mmCIF file of C-alpha atoms in Angstrom:
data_model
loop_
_atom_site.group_PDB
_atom_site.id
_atom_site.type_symbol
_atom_site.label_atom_id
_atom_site.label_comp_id
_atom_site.label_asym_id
_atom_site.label_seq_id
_atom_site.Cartn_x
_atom_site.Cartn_y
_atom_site.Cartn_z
ATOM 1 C CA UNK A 1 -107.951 136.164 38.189
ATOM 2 C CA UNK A 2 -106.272 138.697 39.901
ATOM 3 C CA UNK A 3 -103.367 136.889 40.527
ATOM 4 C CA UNK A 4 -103.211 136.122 37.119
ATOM 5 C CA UNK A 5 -103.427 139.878 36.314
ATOM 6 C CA UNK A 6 -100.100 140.807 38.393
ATOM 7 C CA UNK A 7 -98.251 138.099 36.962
ATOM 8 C CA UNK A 8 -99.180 139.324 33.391
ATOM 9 C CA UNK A 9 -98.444 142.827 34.413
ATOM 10 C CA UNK A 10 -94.740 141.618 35.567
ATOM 11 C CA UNK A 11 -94.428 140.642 31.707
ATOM 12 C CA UNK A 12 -94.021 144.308 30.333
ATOM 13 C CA UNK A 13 -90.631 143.850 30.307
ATOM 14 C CA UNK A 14 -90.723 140.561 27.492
ATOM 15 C CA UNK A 15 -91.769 142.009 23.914
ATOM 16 C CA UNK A 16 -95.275 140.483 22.675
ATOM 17 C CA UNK A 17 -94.096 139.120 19.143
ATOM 18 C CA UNK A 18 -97.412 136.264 19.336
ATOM 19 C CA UNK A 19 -101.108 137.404 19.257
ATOM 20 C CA UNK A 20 -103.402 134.850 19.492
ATOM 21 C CA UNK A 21 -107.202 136.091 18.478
ATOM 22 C CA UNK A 22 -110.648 134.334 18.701
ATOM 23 C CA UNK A 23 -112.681 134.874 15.484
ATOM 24 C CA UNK A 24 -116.370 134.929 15.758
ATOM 25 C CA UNK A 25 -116.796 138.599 16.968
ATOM 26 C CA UNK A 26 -113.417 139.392 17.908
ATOM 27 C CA UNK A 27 -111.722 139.688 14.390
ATOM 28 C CA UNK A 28 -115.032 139.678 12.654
ATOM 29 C CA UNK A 29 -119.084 140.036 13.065
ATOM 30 C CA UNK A 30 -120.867 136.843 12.404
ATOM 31 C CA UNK A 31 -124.355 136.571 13.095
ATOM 32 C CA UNK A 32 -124.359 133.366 14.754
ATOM 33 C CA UNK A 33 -127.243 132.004 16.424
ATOM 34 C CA UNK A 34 -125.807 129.679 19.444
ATOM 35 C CA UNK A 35 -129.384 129.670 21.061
ATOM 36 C CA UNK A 36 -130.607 128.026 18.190
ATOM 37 C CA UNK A 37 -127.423 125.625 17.778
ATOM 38 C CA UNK A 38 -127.769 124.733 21.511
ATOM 39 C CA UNK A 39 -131.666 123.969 20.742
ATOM 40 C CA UNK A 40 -130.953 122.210 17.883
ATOM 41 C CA UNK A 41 -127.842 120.054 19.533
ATOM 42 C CA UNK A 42 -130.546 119.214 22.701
ATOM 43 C CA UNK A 43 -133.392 118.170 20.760
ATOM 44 C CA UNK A 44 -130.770 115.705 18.451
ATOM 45 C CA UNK A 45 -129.238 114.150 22.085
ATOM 46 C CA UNK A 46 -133.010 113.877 23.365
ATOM 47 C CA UNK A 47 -133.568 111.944 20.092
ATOM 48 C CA UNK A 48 -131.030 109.352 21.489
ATOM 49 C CA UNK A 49 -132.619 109.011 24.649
ATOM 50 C CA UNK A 50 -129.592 111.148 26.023
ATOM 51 C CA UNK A 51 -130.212 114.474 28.595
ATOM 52 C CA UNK A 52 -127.783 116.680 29.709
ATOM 53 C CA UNK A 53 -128.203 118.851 32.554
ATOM 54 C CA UNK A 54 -128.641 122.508 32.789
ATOM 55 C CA UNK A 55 -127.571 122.569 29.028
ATOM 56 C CA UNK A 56 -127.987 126.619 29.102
ATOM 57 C CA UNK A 57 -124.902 127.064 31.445
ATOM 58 C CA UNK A 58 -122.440 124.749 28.830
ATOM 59 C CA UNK A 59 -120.764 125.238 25.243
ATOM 60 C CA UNK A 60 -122.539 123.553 22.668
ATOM 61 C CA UNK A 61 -119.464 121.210 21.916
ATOM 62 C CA UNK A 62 -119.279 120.206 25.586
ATOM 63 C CA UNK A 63 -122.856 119.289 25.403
ATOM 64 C CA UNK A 64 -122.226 116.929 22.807
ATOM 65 C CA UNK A 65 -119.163 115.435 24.393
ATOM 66 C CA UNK A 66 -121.176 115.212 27.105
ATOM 67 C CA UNK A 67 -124.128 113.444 25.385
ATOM 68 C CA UNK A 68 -121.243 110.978 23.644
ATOM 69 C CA UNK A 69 -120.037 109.958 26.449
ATOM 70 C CA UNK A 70 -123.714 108.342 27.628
ATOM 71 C CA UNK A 71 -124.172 106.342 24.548
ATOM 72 C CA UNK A 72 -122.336 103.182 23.569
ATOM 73 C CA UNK A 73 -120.473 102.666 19.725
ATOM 74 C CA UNK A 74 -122.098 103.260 17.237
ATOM 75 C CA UNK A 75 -124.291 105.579 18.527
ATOM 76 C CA UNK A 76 -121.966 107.581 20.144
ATOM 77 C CA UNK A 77 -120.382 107.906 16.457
ATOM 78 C CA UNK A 78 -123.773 108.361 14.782
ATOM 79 C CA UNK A 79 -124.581 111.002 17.421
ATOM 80 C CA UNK A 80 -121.302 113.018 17.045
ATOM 81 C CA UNK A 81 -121.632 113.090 13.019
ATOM 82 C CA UNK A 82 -125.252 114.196 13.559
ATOM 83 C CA UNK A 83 -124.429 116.784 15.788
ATOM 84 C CA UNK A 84 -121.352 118.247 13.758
ATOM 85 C CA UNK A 85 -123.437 118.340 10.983
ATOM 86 C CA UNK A 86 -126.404 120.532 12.738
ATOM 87 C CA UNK A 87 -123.276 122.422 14.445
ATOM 88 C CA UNK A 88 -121.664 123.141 10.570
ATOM 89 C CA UNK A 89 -124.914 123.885 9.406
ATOM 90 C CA UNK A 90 -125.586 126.984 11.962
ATOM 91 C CA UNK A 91 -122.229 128.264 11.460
ATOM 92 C CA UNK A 92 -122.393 128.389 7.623
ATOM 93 C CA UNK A 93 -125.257 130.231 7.373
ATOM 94 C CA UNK A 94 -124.044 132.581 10.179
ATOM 95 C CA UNK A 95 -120.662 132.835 7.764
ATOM 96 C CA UNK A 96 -122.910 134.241 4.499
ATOM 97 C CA UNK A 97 -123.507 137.107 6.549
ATOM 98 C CA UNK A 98 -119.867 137.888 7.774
ATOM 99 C CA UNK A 99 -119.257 141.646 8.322
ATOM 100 C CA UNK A 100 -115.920 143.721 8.950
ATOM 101 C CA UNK A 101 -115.260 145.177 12.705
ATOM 102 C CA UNK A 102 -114.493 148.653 11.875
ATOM 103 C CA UNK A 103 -110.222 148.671 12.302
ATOM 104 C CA UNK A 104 -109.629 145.562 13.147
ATOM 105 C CA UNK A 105 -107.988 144.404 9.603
ATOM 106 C CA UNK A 106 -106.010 147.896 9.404
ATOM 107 C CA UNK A 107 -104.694 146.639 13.058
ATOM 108 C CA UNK A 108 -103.713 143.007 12.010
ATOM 109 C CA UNK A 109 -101.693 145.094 9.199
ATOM 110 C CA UNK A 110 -100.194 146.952 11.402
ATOM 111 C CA UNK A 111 -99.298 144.044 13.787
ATOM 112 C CA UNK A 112 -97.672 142.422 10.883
ATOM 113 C CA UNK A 113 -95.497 145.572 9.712
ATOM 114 C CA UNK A 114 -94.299 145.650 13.260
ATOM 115 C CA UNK A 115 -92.872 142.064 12.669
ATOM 116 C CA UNK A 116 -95.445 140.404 15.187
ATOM 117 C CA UNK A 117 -96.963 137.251 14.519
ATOM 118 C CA UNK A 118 -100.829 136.670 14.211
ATOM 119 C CA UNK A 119 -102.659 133.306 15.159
ATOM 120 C CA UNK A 120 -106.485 132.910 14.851
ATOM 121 C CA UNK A 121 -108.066 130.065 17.068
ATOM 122 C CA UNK A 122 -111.352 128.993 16.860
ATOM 123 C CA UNK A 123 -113.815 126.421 18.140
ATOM 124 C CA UNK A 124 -115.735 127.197 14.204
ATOM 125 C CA UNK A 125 -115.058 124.684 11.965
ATOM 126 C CA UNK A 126 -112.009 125.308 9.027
ATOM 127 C CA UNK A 127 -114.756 125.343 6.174
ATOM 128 C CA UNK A 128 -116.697 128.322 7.455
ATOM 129 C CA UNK A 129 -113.534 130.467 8.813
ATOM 130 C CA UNK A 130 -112.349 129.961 5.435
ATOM 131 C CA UNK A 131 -115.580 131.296 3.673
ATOM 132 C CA UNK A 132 -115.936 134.522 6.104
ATOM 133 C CA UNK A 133 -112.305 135.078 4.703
ATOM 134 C CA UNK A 134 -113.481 135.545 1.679
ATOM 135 C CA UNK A 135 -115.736 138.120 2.365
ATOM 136 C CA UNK A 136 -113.761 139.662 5.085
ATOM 137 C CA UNK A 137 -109.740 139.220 4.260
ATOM 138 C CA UNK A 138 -107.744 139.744 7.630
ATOM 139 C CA UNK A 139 -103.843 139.692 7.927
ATOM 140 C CA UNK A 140 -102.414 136.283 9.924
ATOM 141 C CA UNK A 141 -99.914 133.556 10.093
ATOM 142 C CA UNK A 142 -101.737 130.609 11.410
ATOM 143 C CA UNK A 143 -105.413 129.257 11.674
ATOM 144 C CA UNK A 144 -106.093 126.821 14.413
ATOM 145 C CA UNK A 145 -109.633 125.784 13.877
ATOM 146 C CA UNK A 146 -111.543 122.783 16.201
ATOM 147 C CA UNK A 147 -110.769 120.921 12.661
ATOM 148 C CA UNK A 148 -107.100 121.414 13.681
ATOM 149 C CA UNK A 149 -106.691 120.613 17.050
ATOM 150 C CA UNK A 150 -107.522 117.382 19.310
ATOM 151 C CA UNK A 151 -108.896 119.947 22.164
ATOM 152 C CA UNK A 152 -110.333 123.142 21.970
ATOM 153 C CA UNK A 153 -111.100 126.991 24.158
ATOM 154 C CA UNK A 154 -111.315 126.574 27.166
ATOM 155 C CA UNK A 155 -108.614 124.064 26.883
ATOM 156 C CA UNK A 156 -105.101 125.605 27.062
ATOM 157 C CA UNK A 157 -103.817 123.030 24.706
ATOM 158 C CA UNK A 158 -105.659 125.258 22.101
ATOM 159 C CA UNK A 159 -103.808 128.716 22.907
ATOM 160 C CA UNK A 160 -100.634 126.067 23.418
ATOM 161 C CA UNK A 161 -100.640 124.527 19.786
ATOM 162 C CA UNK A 162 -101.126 128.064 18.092
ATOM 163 C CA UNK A 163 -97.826 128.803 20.220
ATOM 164 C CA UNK A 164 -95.933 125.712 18.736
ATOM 165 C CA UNK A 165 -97.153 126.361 15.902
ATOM 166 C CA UNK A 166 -95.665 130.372 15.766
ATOM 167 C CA UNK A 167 -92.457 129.058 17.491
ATOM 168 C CA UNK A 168 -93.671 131.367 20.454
ATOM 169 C CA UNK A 169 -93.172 131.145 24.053
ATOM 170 C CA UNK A 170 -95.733 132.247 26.759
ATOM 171 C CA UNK A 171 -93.632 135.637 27.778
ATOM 172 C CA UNK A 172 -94.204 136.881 24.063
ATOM 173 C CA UNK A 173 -97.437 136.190 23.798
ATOM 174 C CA UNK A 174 -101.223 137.854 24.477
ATOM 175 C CA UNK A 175 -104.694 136.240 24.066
ATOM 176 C CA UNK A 176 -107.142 138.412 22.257
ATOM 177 C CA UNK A 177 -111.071 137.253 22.687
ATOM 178 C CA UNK A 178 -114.453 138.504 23.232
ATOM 179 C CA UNK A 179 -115.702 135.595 25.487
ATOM 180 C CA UNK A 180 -115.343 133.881 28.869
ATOM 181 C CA UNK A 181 -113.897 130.777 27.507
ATOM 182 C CA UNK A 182 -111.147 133.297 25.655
ATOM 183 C CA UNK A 183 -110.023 134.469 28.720
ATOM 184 C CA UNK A 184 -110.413 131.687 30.326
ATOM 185 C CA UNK A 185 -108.291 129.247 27.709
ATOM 186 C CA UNK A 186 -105.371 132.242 28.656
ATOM 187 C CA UNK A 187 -105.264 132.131 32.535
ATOM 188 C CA UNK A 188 -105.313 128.149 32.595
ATOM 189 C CA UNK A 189 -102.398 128.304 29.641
ATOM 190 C CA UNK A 190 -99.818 131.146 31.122
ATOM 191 C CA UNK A 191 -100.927 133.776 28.852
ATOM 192 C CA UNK A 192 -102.327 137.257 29.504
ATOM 193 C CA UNK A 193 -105.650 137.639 28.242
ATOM 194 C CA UNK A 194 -107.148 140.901 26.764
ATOM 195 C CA UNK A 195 -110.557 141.683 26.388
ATOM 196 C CA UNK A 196 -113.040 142.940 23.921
ATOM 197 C CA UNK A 197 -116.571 143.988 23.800
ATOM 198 C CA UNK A 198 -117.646 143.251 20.311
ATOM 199 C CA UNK A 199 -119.179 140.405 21.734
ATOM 200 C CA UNK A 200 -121.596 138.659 24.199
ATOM 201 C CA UNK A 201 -119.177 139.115 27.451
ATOM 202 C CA UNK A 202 -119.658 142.384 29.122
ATOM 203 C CA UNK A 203 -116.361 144.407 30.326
ATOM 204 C CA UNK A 204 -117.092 143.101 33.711
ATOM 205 C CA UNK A 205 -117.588 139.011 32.869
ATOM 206 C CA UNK A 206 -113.934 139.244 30.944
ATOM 207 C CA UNK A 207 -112.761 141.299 33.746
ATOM 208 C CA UNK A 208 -114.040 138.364 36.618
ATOM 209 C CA UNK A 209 -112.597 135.435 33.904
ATOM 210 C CA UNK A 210 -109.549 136.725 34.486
ATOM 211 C CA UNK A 211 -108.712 139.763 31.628
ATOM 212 C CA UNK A 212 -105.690 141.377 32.123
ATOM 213 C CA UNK A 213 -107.435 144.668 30.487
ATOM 214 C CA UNK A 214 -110.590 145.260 28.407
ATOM 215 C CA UNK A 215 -110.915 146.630 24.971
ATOM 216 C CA UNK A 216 -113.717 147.885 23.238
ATOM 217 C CA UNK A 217 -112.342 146.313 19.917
ATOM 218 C CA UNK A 218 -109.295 144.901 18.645
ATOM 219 C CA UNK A 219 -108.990 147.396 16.751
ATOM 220 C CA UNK A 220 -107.061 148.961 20.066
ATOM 221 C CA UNK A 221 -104.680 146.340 20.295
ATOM 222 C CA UNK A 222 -101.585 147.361 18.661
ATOM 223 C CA UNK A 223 -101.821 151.204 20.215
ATOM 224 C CA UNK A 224 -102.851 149.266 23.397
ATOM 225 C CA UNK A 225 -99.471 147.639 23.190
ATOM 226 C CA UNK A 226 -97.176 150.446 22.378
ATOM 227 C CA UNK A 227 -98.618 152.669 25.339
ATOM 228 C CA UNK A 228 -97.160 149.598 27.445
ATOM 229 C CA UNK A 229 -94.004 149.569 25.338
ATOM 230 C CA UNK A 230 -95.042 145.868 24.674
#
């Protein structure tokens, strides 16, 4: 992480034109239960006979690719449409009670008037993104959802495709997320990686996954960037 820190510092001189930001409690608050989508996910695998250890320490989705990867066709198949299902169900529920993070739309606006390009990428599922859109509008040029992509945060290829996808290269670009797998998905794919505490992740967990800087809300991102003449 630190290493990755100095090298991101050595980028002040490149312009950041691409901002990639999580969405669950970075751009907006969602009050999403992941203890009870973990539970839920669990108890479905243990209904196929399938455990997977120390559950707790993994991402839901890994726990179910996990879990697939035990079972033989077609109940690998009939697990992983069982499990998306219980997964969508948590998430649109969580997405009926959407709420605005104080700034952070004004800031997307004022990312876009300064001509810099806005990607949102999420391991949520298109549907529900869509819905908290509704009740929270936000200002962006691309959604990447787990719907979208073959592999998602941690993976780099995630932060990668959103980068295709703006026609952006890594020395223009900044990863904006509230989580360890956020930070994480922007040290293993060239990107610095800024932190926010609107989240789960304390200043000090971003800070050890590898956060070039820590935030208390992206609503500090675009003066964060002009006080580094980014």
């Amino acid at each position: 992480p630190t290493g990755h820190r100095a090298a991101a510092e050595g980028q002040a001189d490149a312009m950041i034109t691409a901002l990639l930001f999580d969405f669950d409690h970075t751009l907006v608050s969602t009050p999403i239960d992941f203890a009870l989508m973990r539970r839920s996910v669990v108890q479905l695998c243990g209904s196929f006979g399938v455990e997977v250890a120390d559950p707790e320490r993994k991402l839901v989705l890994e726990i179910v690719d996990e879990a697939v990867a035990q079972l033989d066709m077609p109940f690998a198949l009939r697990l992983r449409g069982m499990a998306d299902n219980c997964i969508r169900e948590v998430e649109r529920g969580a997405a009926r009670g959407t709420m605005p993070i104080a700034g952070v739309a004004e800031a997307l606006e004022r990312l876009a008037a300064e001509q810099r390009r806005v990607a949102i990428i999420t391991r949520n599922c298109r549907e529900v993104v869509m819905t908290a859109l509704t009740r929270v509008p936000l200002a962006y040029d691309l959604l990447l959802t787990r719907d979208d992509v073959e592999r998602v945060k941690p993976d780099p290829a995630h932060a990668l495709a959103a980068l295709a996808g703006l026609g952006a290269s890594r020395e223009e670009a900044l990863l904006v997320g509230d989580f360890r797998a956020d930070i994480a998905c922007a040290v293993r794919a060239g990107i610095p990686g800024l932190g926010v505490t609107t989240g789960a992740s304390t200043a000090e967990e971003l800070r050890e996954a590898g956060a070039l800087d820590v935030l208390p809300s992206a609503a500090g991102v675009p003066d964060w960037l002009a006080a580094r003449g980014w």
